[in-house]
Coordinates of C-alpha atoms in Angstrom, one line a residue:
X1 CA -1.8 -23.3 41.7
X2 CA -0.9 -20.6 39.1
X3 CA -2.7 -19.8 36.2
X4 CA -2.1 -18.4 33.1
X5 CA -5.7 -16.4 33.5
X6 CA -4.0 -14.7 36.5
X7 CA -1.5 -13.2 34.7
X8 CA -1.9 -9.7 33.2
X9 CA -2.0 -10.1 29.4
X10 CA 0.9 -8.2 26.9
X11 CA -0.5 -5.6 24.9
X12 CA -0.9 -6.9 21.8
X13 CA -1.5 -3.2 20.0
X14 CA 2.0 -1.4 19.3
X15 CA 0.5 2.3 20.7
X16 CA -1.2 0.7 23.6
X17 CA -4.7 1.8 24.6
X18 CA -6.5 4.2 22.5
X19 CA -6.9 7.6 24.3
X20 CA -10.5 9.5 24.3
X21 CA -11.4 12.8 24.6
X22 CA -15.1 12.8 25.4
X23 CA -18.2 14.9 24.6
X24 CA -18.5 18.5 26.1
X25 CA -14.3 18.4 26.4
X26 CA -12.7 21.2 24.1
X27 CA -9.4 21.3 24.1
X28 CA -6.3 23.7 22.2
X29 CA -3.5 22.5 21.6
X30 CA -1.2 19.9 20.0
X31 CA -1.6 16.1 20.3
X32 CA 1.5 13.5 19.1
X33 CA 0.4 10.1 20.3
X34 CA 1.3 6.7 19.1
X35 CA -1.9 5.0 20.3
X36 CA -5.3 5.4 18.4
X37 CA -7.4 8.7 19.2
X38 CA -11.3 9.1 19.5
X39 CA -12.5 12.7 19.7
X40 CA -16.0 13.2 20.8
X41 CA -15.5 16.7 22.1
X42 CA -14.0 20.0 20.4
X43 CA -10.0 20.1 19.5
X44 CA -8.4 22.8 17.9
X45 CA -5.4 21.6 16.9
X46 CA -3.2 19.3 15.1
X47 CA -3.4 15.5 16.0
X48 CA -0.2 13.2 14.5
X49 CA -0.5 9.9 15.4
X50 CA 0.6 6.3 13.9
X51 CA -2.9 4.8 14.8
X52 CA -6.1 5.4 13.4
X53 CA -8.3 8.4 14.0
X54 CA -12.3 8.5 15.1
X55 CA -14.2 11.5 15.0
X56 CA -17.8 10.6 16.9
X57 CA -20.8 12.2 15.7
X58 CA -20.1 14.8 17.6
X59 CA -16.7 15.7 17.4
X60 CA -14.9 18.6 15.4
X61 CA -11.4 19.4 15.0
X62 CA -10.2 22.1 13.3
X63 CA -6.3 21.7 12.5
X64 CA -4.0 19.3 10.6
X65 CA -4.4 15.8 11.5
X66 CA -1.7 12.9 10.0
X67 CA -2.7 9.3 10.8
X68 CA -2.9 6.1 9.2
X69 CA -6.7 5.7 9.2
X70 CA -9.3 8.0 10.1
X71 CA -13.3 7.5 10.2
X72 CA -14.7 10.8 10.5
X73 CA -18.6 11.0 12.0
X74 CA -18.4 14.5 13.1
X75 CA -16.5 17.0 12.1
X76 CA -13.2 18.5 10.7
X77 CA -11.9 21.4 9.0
X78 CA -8.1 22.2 8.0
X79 CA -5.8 19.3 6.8
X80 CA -5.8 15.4 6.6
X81 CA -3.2 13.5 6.3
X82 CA -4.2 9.8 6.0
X83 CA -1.7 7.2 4.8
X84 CA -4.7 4.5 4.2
X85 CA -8.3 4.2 4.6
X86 CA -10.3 7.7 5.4
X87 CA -13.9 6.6 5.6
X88 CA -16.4 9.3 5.6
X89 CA -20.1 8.3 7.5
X90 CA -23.3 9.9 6.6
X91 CA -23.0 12.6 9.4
X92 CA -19.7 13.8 8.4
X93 CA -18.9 17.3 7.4
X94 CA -15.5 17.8 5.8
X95 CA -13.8 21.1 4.7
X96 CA -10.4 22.0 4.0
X97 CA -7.6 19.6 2.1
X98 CA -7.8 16.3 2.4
X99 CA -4.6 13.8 1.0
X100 CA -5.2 9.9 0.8
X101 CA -4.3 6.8 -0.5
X102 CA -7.9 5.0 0.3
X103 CA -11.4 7.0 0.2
X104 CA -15.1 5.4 1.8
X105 CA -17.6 7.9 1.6
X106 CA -21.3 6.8 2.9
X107 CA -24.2 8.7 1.0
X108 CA -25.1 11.9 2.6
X109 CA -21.9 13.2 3.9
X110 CA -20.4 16.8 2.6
X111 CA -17.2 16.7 1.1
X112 CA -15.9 20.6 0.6
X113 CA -12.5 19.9 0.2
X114 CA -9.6 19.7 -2.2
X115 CA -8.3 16.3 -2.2
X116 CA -5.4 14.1 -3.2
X117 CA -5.6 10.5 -3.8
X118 CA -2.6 8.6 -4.4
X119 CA -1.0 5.4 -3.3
X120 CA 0.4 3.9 -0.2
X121 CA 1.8 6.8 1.5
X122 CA -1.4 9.1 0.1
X123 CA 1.0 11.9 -1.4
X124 CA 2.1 9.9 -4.4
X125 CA -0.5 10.0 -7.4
X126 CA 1.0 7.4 -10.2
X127 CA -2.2 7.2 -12.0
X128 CA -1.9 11.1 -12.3
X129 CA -5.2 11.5 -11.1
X130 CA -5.9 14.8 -9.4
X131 CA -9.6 15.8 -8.5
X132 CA -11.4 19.4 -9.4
X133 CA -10.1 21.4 -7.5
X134 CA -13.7 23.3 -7.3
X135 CA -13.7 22.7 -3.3
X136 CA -17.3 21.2 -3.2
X137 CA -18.9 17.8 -3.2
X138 CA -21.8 16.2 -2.1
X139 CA -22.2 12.3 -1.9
X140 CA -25.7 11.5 -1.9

């Protein structure tokens, strides 16, 4: 008579459902949000979040975003703050400075940014590795 498959499920994911904002949006302003974030339209902004952050192939934001992870197909300009894994698709377009602990880059995308790779919180550097700080890269 009652069934488990009748009862609305837990959320499993501690920020809940991941929020969108979708092509041919643009919006200005600030976003704090514990959830994961996909931008497919146009923010100019900052986005802090303790998800991950997607930027479609068509996205762009131009302000400081902190997250945990970030893969970027669009997009970005100002300051990333990524505590783990940023990975960079063929299509992205990066400018500005960029601090993380974990860096994927896919042949093709534009790199123009100063960047700091360190460990787990993507500030710290033990190795004392810093990269040229000549603001352009290409991975092809």
């Amino acid at each position: 008579m009652f069934s488990d498959r009748q009862k609305p499920k837990a959320m499993n994911e501690i920020g809940g459902q991941p929020n969108r904002i979708e092509k041919n949006t643009k919006i200005k302003g600030d976003i704090i949000s514990e959830a994961d974030f996909r931008i497919d339209g146009k923010l100019d902004g900052n986005v802090k979040t303790s998800g991950k952050v997607v930027i479609g192939k068509d996205g762009y934001i131009h302000g400081k975003v902190e997250c945990v992870n970030a893969d970027i197909e669009g997009s970005f300009n100002g300051e990333l703050l990524v505590s783990d894994l940023l990975s960079l698709k063929a299509s992205a377009v990066i400018e500005g400075t960029v601090s993380v602990s974990k860096l994927a880059v896919e042949p093709g995308a534009t790199f123009n940014a100063s960047c700091n790779m360190g460990g787990k919180k993507g500030g710290s550097n033990p190795a004392g590795f810093k990269a040229p700080n000549n603001g352009a890269a290409k991975a092809s």
